[in-house]
mmCIF file of C-alpha atoms in Angstrom:
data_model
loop_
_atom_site.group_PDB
_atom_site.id
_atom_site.type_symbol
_atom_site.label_atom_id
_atom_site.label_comp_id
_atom_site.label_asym_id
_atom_site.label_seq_id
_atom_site.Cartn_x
_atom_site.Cartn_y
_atom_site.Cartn_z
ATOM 1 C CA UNK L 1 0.000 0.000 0.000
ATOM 2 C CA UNK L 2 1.455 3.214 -0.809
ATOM 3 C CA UNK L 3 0.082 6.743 0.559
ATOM 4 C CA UNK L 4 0.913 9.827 -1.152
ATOM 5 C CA UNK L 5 1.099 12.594 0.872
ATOM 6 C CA UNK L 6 1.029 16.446 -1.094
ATOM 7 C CA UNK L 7 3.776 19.412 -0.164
ATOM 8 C CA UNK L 8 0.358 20.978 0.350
ATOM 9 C CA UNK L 9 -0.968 18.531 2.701
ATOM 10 C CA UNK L 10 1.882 19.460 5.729
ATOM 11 C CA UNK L 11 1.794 22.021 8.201
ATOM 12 C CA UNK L 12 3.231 25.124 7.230
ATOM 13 C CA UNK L 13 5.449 27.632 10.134
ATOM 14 C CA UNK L 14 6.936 30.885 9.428
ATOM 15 C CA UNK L 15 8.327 32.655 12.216
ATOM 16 C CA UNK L 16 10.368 35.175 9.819
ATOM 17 C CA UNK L 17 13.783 33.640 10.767
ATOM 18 C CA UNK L 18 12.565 30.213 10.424
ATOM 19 C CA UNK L 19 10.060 28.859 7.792
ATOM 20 C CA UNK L 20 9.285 25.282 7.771
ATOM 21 C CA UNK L 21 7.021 22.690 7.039
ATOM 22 C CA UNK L 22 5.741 19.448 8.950
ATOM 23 C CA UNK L 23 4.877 15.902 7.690
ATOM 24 C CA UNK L 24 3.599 14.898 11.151
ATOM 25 C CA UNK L 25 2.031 16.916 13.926
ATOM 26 C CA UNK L 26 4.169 18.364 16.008
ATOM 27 C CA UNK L 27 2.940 21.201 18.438
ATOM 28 C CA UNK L 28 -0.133 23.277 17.246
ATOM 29 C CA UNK L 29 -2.198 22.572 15.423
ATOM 30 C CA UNK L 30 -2.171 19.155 16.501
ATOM 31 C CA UNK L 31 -3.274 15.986 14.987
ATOM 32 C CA UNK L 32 -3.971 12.651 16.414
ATOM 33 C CA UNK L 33 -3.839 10.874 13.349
ATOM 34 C CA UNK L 34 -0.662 12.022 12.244
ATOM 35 C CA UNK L 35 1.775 11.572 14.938
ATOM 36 C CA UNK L 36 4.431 9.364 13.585
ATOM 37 C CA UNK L 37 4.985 6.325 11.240
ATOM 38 C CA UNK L 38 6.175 3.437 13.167
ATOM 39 C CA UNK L 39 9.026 4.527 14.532
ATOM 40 C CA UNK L 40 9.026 7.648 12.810
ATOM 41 C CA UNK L 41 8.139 11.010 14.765
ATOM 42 C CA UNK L 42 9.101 14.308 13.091
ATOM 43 C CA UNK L 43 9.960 14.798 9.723
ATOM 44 C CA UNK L 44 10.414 18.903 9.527
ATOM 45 C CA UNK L 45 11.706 20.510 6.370
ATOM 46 C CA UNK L 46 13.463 23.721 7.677
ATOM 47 C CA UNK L 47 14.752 27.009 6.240
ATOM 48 C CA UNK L 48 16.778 29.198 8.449
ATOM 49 C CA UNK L 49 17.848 32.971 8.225
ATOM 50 C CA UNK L 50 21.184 33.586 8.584
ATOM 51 C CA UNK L 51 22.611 33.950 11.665
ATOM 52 C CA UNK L 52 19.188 32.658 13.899
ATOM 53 C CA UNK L 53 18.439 29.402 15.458
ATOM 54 C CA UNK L 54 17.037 27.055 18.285
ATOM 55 C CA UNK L 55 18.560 28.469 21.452
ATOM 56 C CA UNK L 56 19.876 25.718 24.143
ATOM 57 C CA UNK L 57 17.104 23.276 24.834
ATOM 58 C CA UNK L 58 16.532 19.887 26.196
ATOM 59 C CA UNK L 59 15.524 16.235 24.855
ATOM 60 C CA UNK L 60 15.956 13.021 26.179
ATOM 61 C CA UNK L 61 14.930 9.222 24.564
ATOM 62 C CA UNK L 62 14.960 10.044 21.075
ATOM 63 C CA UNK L 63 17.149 9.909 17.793
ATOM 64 C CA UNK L 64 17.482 12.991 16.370
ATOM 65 C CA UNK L 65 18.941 12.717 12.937
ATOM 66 C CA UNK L 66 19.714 16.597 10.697
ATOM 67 C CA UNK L 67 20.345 15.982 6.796
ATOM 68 C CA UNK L 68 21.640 19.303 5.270
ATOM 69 C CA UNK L 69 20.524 20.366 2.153
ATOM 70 C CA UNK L 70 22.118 24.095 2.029
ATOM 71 C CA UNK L 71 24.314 26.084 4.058
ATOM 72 C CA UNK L 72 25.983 25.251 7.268
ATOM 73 C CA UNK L 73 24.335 24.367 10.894
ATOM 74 C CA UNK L 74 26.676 24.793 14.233
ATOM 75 C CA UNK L 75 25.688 22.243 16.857
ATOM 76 C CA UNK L 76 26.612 22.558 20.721
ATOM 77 C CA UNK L 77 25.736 20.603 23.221
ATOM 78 C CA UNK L 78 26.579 19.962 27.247
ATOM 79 C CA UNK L 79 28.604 16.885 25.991
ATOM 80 C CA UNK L 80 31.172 19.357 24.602
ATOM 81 C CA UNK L 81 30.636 18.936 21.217
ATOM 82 C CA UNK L 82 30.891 22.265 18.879
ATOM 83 C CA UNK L 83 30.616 20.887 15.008
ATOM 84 C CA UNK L 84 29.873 23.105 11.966
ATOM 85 C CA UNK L 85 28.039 20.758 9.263
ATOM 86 C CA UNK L 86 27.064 21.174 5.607
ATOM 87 C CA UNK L 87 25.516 18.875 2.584
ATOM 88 C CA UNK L 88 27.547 15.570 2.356
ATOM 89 C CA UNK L 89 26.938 15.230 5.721
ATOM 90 C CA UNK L 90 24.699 14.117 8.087
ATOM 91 C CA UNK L 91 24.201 14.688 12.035
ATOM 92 C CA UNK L 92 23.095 12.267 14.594
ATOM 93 C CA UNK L 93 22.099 12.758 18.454
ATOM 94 C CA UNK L 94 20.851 10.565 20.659
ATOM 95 C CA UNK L 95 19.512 12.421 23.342
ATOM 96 C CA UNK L 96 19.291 9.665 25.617
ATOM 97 C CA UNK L 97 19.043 9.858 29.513
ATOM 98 C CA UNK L 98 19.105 13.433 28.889
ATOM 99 C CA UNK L 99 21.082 16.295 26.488
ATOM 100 C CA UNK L 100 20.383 19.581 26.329
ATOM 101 C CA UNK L 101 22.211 21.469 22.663
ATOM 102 C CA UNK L 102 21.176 24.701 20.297
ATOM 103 C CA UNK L 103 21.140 24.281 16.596
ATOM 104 C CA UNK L 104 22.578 27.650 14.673
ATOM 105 C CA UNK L 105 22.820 28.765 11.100
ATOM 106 C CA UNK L 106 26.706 29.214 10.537
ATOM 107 C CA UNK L 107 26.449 31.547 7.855
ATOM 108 C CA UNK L 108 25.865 35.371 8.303
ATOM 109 C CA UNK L 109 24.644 35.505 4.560
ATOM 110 C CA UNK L 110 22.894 32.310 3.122
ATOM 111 C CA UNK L 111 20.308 30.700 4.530
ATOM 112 C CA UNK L 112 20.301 27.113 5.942
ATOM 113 C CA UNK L 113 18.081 24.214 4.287
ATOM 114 C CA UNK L 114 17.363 20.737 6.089
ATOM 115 C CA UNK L 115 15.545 18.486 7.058
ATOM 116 C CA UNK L 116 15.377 17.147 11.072
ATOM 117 C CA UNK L 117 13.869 13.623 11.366
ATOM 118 C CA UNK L 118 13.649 12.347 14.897
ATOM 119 C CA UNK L 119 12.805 8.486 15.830
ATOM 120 C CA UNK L 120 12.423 6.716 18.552
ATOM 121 C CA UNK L 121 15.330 4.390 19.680
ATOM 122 C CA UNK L 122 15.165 1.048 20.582
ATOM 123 C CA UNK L 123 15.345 1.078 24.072
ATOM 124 C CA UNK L 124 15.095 4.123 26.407
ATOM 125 C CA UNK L 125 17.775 5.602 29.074
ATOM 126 C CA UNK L 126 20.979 5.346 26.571
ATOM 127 C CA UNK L 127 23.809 7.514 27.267
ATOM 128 C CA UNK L 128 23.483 10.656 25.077
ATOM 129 C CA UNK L 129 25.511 10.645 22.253
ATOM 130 C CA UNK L 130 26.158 12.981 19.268
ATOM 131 C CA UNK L 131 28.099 12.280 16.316
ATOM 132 C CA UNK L 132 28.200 13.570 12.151
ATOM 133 C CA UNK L 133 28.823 11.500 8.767
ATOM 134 C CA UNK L 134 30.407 11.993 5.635
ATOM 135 C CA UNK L 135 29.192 11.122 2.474
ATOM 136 C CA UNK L 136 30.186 11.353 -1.193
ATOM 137 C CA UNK L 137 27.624 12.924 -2.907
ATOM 138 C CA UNK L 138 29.006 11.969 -6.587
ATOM 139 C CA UNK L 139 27.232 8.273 -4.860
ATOM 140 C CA UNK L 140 24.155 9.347 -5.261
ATOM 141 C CA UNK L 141 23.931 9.383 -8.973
ATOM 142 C CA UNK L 142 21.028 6.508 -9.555
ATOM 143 C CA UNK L 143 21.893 4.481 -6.556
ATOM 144 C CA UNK L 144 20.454 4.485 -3.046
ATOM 145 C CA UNK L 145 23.707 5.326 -0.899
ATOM 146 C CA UNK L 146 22.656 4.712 2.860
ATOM 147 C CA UNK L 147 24.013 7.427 5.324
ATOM 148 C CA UNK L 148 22.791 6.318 8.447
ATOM 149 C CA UNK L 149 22.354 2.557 9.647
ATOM 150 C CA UNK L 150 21.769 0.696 12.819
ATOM 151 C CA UNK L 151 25.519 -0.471 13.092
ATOM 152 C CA UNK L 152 27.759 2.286 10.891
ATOM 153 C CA UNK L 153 28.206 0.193 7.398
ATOM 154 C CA UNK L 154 30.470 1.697 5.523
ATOM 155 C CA UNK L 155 31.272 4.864 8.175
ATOM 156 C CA UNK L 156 27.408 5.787 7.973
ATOM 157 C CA UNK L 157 26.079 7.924 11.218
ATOM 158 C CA UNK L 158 25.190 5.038 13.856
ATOM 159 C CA UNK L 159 21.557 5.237 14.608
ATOM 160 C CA UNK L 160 20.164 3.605 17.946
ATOM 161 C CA UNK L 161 17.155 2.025 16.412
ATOM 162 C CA UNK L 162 16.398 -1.104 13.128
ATOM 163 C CA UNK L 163 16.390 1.713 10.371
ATOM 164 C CA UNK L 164 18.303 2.809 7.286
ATOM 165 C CA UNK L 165 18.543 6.466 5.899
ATOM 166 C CA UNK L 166 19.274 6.448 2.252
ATOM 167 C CA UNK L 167 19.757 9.188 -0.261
ATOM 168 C CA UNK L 168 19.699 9.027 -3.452
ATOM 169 C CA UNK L 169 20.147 11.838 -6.780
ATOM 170 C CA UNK L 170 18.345 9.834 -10.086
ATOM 171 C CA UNK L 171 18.717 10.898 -13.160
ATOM 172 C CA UNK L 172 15.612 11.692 -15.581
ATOM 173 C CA UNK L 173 14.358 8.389 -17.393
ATOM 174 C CA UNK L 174 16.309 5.966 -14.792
ATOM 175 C CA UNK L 175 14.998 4.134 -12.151
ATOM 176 C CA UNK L 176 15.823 2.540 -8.584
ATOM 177 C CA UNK L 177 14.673 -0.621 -7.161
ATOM 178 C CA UNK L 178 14.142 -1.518 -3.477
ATOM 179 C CA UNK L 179 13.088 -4.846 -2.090
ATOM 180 C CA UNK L 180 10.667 -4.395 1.338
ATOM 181 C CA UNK L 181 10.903 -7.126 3.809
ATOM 182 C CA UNK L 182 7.819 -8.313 5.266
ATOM 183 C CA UNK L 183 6.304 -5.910 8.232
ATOM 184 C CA UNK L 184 8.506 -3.246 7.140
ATOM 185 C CA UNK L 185 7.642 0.541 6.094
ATOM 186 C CA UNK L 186 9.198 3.061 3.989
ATOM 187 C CA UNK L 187 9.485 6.655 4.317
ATOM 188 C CA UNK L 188 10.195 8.494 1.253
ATOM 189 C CA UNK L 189 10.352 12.020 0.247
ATOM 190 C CA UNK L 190 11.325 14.087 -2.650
ATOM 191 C CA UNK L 191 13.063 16.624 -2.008
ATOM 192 C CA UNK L 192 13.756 18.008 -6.041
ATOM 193 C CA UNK L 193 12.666 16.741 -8.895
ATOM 194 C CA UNK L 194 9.505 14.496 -9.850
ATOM 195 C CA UNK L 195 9.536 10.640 -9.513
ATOM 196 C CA UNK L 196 7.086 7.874 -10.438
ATOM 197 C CA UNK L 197 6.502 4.582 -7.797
ATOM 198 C CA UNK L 198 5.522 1.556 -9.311
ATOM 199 C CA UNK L 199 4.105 3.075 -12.644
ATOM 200 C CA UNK L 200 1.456 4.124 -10.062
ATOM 201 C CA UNK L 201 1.841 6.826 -7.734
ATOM 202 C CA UNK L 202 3.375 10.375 -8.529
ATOM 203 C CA UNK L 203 5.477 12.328 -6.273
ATOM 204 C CA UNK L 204 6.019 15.931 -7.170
ATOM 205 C CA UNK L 205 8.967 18.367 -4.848
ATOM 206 C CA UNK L 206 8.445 18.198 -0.774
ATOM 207 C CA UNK L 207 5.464 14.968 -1.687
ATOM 208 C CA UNK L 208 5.871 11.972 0.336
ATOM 209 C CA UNK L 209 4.756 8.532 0.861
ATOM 210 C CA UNK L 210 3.916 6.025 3.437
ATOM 211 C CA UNK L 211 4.618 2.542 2.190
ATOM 212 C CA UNK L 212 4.101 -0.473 3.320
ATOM 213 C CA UNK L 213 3.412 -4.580 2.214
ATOM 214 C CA UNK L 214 4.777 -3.592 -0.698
ATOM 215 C CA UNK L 215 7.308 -6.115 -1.560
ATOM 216 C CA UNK L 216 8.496 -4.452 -4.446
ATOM 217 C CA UNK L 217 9.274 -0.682 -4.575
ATOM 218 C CA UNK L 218 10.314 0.969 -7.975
ATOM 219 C CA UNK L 219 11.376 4.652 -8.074
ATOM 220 C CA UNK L 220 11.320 5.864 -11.493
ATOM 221 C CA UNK L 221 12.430 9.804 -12.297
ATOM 222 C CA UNK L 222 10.423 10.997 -14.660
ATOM 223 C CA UNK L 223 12.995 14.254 -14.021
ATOM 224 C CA UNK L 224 16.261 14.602 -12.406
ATOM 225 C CA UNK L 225 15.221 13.980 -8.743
ATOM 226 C CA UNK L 226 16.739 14.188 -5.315
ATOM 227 C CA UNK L 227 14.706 11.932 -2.400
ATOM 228 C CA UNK L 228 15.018 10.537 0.609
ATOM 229 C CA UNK L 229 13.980 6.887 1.415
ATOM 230 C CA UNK L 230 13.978 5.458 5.151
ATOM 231 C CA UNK L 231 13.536 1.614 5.940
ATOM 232 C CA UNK L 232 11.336 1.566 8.972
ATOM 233 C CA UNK L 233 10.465 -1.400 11.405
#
């Protein structure tokens, strides 16, 4: 089964220094029915002014995972980590028993793009933990590259919880394959371009999809396309 979800459908924020859009409810207006997919809690596609941010605040008990699309964030946190981070990489906290960090644009002049997923982990109370990935983006190019797994494959973020984060850049007229095991779910969402599941469903820019007992996935960009898919339990 495969749910298409609209750009238009999400909740839409703009605070002036932040503007942003949510595929699940989180704070006002809220939504029972849409809290989270499986595992899946927050999926909020920021854009931040340059030079604003979230001030220090506090989580505890969930993955917090930051994919950068433009620009640069600065993380800091009461672990004593200070990290600047930009597209081909990828951020991971997990806040744990307890963290408390503030999120900043880095830049003075361009605005910051991403997109901040949070999860739940697989078992609450774990020590806090922060930690960024590299990536190659030349990878991309028709292939789903993973970034962050349960276990760090191929110096991927290490995420406390049975998920994969893939990325993947396909070129117009080519297509991806990807097998579902049985009780699993898939997150996807496009963030450029236009792509085509299973000669079926279209996904336009900022569309999504909730997937699941779907055995047999096929992603086909009927433009050049940038998405995100997640492998859910």
């Amino acid at each position: 089964m495969i749910q298409v979800y609209p750009a238009s459908s999400r909740v839409s924020i703009d605070l002036g220094w932040l503007k942003g859009a949510r595929s699940f409810s989180f704070g006002e207006p809220f939504d029972p029915e849409n809290t989270s997919f499986g595992v899946m809690r927050v999926c909020n596609d920021d854009e931040v002014a340059p030079g604003r941010g979230f001030g220090p605040h506090p989580h505890s008990d969930m993955e917090i995972v930051s994919v950068v699309l433009g620009g640069q964030i600065k993380h800091e946190d009461n672990l004593g980590n200070t990290e600047v981070t930009s597209y081909g990489q990828v951020q991971r906290m997990s806040a744990g028993t307890g963290v408390i960090h503030a999120e900043y644009n880095a830049s003075d002049t361009e605005a910051l793009r991403l997109l901040q997923l949070w999860f739940m982990p697989r078992e609450r109370g774990l020590p806090p933990s922060y930690e960024t990935a590299d990536y190659d983006p030349a990878q991309l190019i028709n292939a789903l590259l993973p970034v962050v797994t349960p276990n760090g494959e191929g110096r991927t973020a290490i995420i406390h919880q049975d998920m994969t984060l893939y990325l993947s850049r396909t070129e117009q007229g080519k297509s991806i394959s990807f097998r579902q095991e049985a009780g699993r779910r898939i997150f996807l969402f496009v963030i450029e371009g236009q792509v085509v599941l299973n000669e079926a469903e279209t996904l336009a820019a900022r569309d999504t999809a909730r997937i699941a007992d779907t055995p047999e996935l096929a992603i086909r960009a009927s433009e050049d396309s940038f998405f995100m898919l997640i492998d859910l339990p």
